[in-house]
Coordinates of C-alpha atoms in Angstrom, one line a residue:
X126 CA 8.3 -5.9 15.7
X127 CA 7.3 -2.7 17.7
X128 CA 3.9 -1.5 16.4
X129 CA 2.0 1.6 17.4
X130 CA 1.3 0.5 21.1
X131 CA 5.0 -0.4 21.7
X132 CA 6.4 2.8 20.2
X133 CA 3.9 4.8 22.1
X134 CA 4.9 3.1 25.3
X135 CA 8.6 3.7 24.5
X136 CA 7.8 7.3 23.9
X137 CA 6.0 7.6 27.2
X138 CA 8.8 6.0 29.2
X139 CA 11.5 8.0 27.5
X140 CA 9.9 11.4 27.8
X141 CA 10.3 12.1 31.6
X142 CA 13.9 10.9 31.4
X143 CA 15.3 12.7 28.4
X144 CA 13.2 15.8 27.7
X145 CA 15.3 18.9 28.3
X146 CA 18.5 16.9 28.2
X147 CA 21.4 17.9 25.9
X148 CA 23.1 15.5 23.6
X149 CA 26.8 15.9 24.5
X150 CA 28.3 13.1 22.4
X151 CA 27.2 10.3 20.1
X152 CA 29.1 7.1 19.5
X153 CA 28.0 5.0 16.5
X154 CA 29.4 1.5 16.3
X155 CA 27.5 0.3 13.2
X156 CA 27.4 3.0 10.5
X157 CA 24.5 1.5 8.5
X158 CA 22.0 2.4 11.2
X159 CA 22.4 6.0 10.1
X160 CA 20.2 6.4 7.1
X161 CA 20.7 8.8 4.1
X162 CA 23.5 10.8 5.7
X163 CA 27.0 10.0 6.9
X164 CA 27.7 9.3 10.5
X165 CA 29.7 12.5 10.6
X166 CA 26.9 14.6 9.3
X167 CA 24.4 13.0 11.6
X168 CA 26.7 13.6 14.6
X169 CA 27.3 17.2 13.6
X170 CA 23.6 17.8 13.4
X171 CA 22.6 16.4 16.8
X172 CA 25.5 17.0 19.2
X173 CA 25.0 20.1 21.4
X174 CA 21.3 20.1 20.7
X175 CA 18.6 19.9 23.4
X176 CA 15.8 17.4 23.3
X177 CA 12.7 19.5 23.2
X178 CA 9.9 17.1 22.3
X179 CA 9.1 13.4 21.7
X180 CA 6.4 12.4 19.2
X181 CA 5.1 9.3 17.5
X182 CA 3.9 8.8 14.0
X183 CA 2.7 5.3 13.3
X184 CA 5.7 3.0 14.2
X185 CA 8.2 5.9 14.1
X186 CA 9.5 7.8 17.1
X187 CA 10.3 11.4 16.4
X188 CA 12.9 13.2 18.6
X189 CA 12.6 17.0 18.2
X190 CA 15.8 18.8 18.9
X191 CA 16.6 22.5 19.3
X192 CA 17.5 24.3 16.1
X193 CA 14.5 22.7 14.3
X194 CA 16.2 19.3 13.9
X195 CA 14.0 16.2 14.1
X196 CA 15.5 12.7 14.3
X197 CA 13.3 9.9 13.1
X198 CA 13.8 6.5 14.8
X199 CA 12.5 3.3 13.2
X200 CA 13.0 0.3 15.4
X201 CA 12.0 -2.2 12.7
X202 CA 12.2 -5.8 13.9
X203 CA 14.3 -5.9 17.1
X204 CA 15.4 -2.3 17.8
X205 CA 15.4 -1.1 21.4
X206 CA 16.0 2.3 23.0
X207 CA 17.2 2.0 26.6
X208 CA 17.8 4.6 29.2
X209 CA 20.8 3.6 31.3
X210 CA 23.1 5.2 33.9
X211 CA 26.2 7.1 32.7
X212 CA 29.0 4.8 31.9
X213 CA 26.9 1.6 31.4
X214 CA 28.7 -1.0 29.4
X215 CA 27.5 -1.7 25.9
X216 CA 26.7 -5.2 24.8
X217 CA 27.4 -6.8 21.4
X218 CA 24.1 -5.6 20.0
X219 CA 24.6 -1.9 21.1
X220 CA 25.0 0.1 17.9
X221 CA 24.9 3.7 19.2
X222 CA 25.1 5.5 22.5
X223 CA 23.9 9.1 23.1
X224 CA 25.6 10.8 26.0
X225 CA 22.9 12.9 27.8
X226 CA 25.1 14.0 30.7
X227 CA 24.0 12.0 33.7
X228 CA 22.3 9.4 31.5
X229 CA 22.9 7.5 28.3
X230 CA 20.5 6.4 25.6
X231 CA 21.5 3.1 24.1
X232 CA 20.3 1.8 20.7
X233 CA 20.4 -2.0 20.6
X234 CA 19.3 -4.1 17.6
X235 CA 20.0 -7.8 17.2
X236 CA 18.9 -8.0 13.6
X237 CA 20.3 -4.6 12.6
X238 CA 17.3 -3.4 10.5
X239 CA 16.5 -0.3 12.6
X240 CA 18.1 3.1 12.6
X241 CA 18.0 6.9 12.6
X242 CA 17.4 9.4 9.9
X243 CA 16.2 13.0 9.3
X244 CA 13.4 11.9 7.0
X245 CA 9.8 10.8 7.7
X246 CA 8.0 8.8 5.0
X247 CA 4.4 9.6 4.0
X248 CA 2.0 7.5 6.0
X249 CA -1.7 7.4 6.7
X250 CA -3.7 8.9 9.6
X251 CA -3.2 8.0 13.2
X252 CA -5.9 5.5 14.1
X253 CA -6.5 6.9 17.5
X254 CA -6.7 10.5 16.4
X255 CA -9.7 12.6 15.2
X256 CA -8.4 12.5 11.6
X257 CA -9.2 8.8 11.5
X258 CA -13.0 8.5 11.1
X259 CA -15.4 5.8 10.1
X260 CA -16.1 7.7 6.9
X261 CA -12.4 7.7 6.0
X262 CA -12.1 4.0 6.6
X263 CA -15.2 3.2 4.6
X264 CA -13.9 5.2 1.7
X265 CA -10.5 3.3 1.7
X266 CA -12.2 -0.1 2.1
X267 CA -14.6 0.6 -0.8
X268 CA -11.7 1.6 -3.1
X269 CA -9.6 -1.5 -2.3
X270 CA -9.6 -5.0 -3.9
X271 CA -7.0 -6.1 -1.4
X272 CA -7.8 -8.5 1.5
X273 CA -8.4 -7.0 4.9
X274 CA -5.1 -8.2 6.3
X275 CA -3.3 -6.3 3.6
X276 CA -5.3 -3.1 4.1
X277 CA -4.6 -3.1 7.8
X278 CA -0.9 -3.6 7.2
X279 CA -0.7 -0.8 4.6
X280 CA 0.9 2.1 6.4
X281 CA -0.3 4.5 3.7
X282 CA -3.9 3.7 4.7
X283 CA -3.6 3.5 8.5
X284 CA -0.4 4.3 10.4
X285 CA 1.0 1.9 13.0
X286 CA -0.7 -1.4 12.7
X287 CA 1.5 -4.5 12.3
X288 CA 1.0 -8.2 12.2
X289 CA 0.0 -8.9 15.8
X290 CA -2.6 -6.1 16.1
X291 CA -4.0 -6.7 12.6
X292 CA -4.9 -10.3 13.6
X293 CA -6.4 -9.2 16.9
X294 CA -8.4 -6.4 15.3
X295 CA -9.9 -8.7 12.7
X296 CA -10.8 -11.2 15.4
X297 CA -12.4 -8.5 17.5
X298 CA -14.4 -7.4 14.4
X299 CA -15.4 -10.9 13.5
X300 CA -13.9 -10.5 10.0
X301 CA -11.8 -12.9 8.0
X302 CA -8.4 -11.7 6.9
X303 CA -9.2 -13.1 3.5
X304 CA -12.2 -10.9 2.9
X305 CA -11.9 -8.4 0.1
X306 CA -12.0 -4.9 1.7
X307 CA -14.6 -3.6 -0.8
X308 CA -17.0 -6.4 0.1
X309 CA -17.7 -5.1 3.6
X310 CA -21.1 -3.7 4.5
X311 CA -21.6 -0.4 6.2
X312 CA -22.1 -2.2 9.5
X313 CA -19.0 -4.4 9.1
X314 CA -16.9 -1.4 8.3
X315 CA -18.2 0.3 11.5
X316 CA -17.3 -2.8 13.5
X317 CA -13.8 -2.8 12.0
X318 CA -13.4 0.9 12.9
X319 CA -14.4 0.2 16.5
X320 CA -12.1 -2.9 16.7
X321 CA -9.1 -0.9 15.5
X322 CA -9.7 1.8 18.2
X323 CA -10.4 -0.8 21.0
X324 CA -7.5 -3.1 20.3
X325 CA -4.9 -0.4 19.9
X326 CA -6.1 1.4 23.0
X327 CA -5.8 -1.8 25.0
X328 CA -2.4 -2.4 23.6
X329 CA -1.2 0.9 24.9
X330 CA -2.9 0.4 28.3
X331 CA -1.1 -2.9 28.7
X332 CA 2.2 -1.3 27.5
X333 CA 2.6 -3.3 24.4
X334 CA 3.1 -7.0 23.5
X335 CA 6.3 -8.8 24.6
X336 CA 6.6 -12.1 22.8
X337 CA 10.3 -12.1 21.8
X338 CA 12.3 -8.9 21.9
X339 CA 10.2 -6.0 22.8
X340 CA 10.9 -4.0 26.0
X341 CA 10.2 -0.3 26.8
X342 CA 12.9 2.3 27.5
X343 CA 13.3 1.1 31.1
X344 CA 13.8 -2.5 29.9
X345 CA 10.4 -3.6 31.1
X346 CA 8.2 -6.0 29.1
X347 CA 4.6 -5.2 28.1
X348 CA 1.7 -7.4 29.1
X349 CA -0.8 -7.3 26.1
X350 CA 0.4 -10.8 25.2
X351 CA -1.8 -12.0 28.1
X352 CA -4.9 -10.7 26.2
X353 CA -4.1 -12.2 22.8
X354 CA -7.0 -14.2 21.4
X355 CA -5.7 -15.4 18.1
X356 CA -2.1 -14.3 17.4
X357 CA 0.3 -17.2 17.8
X358 CA -2.5 -19.5 19.0
X359 CA -3.1 -21.7 15.9
X360 CA -4.2 -25.1 17.1
X361 CA -5.9 -23.7 20.2
X362 CA -9.7 -23.4 20.6
X363 CA -11.4 -20.1 19.7
X364 CA -12.5 -18.3 22.8
X365 CA -15.7 -17.2 21.1
X366 CA -16.9 -20.3 19.3
X367 CA -14.7 -23.2 20.5
X368 CA -13.5 -24.2 17.0
X369 CA -9.8 -24.6 16.2
X370 CA -7.8 -21.5 15.2
X371 CA -5.6 -21.8 12.1
X372 CA -2.6 -20.1 10.7
X373 CA -2.3 -19.2 7.0
X374 CA -0.2 -16.7 5.0
X375 CA -1.9 -13.6 3.9
X376 CA -0.4 -10.3 2.7
X377 CA 3.0 -12.0 3.0
X378 CA 2.6 -12.5 6.7
X379 CA 1.6 -15.4 9.0
X380 CA -2.0 -14.8 9.9
X381 CA -3.9 -16.3 12.8
X382 CA -7.7 -16.5 12.8
X383 CA -10.9 -18.5 13.4
X384 CA -12.3 -19.8 10.1
X385 CA -15.6 -20.4 11.8
X386 CA -16.6 -17.1 13.4
X387 CA -14.5 -14.7 11.3
X388 CA -16.5 -14.2 8.1

């Protein structure tokens, strides 16, 4: 599932290709990918508009069009946005094509959970922006009786963190995913804040994590998977203490961690 670093990478690879382009035509092959409005209404609102800005909020890509129209793209599990030459053939998982003149933007999605809308849900602050502070995080932790894995995955508390980066953040901070958030000391909360910033920044620097489906808008894989220390490594030895990593289910998700050095 594309998380903050993956969506940021997609945004950065799309921007130089599509900013300033006009949407001349939209073909939608799977109507359910258009959320909350009809395909006809969606098409009417975007065709003829110029792409004036690309933004990201959490795991959402925001495409600003002329006429004060914003399209929200949520890639969900397996969604992809690919820039391709004009007239490129669609494959069986291509559910929409945006004609941009000399280029096409293809939306592919094997599991069909992603899509487009004109709405943006309420989510928490961006963890790499100034609005996300140690004080904000400490306040949210002290108020929560959830475990740390659940807090990191809660998009209303922090925007953009998913399963992979949550596991890596908790390992970096030396904290167990089972720990109750309110139990953290001031120093532990500071370490968690620093780990969030460090791991997500590295994720962007390495252009995301490609384990199964993720590629950027130029169909290139990321390389953060080479830096993973716990995610998907249950049964391997911990790089920090040489004990065996385990996998358990927390916050409804498979969770990978070291039971020895994550406290």
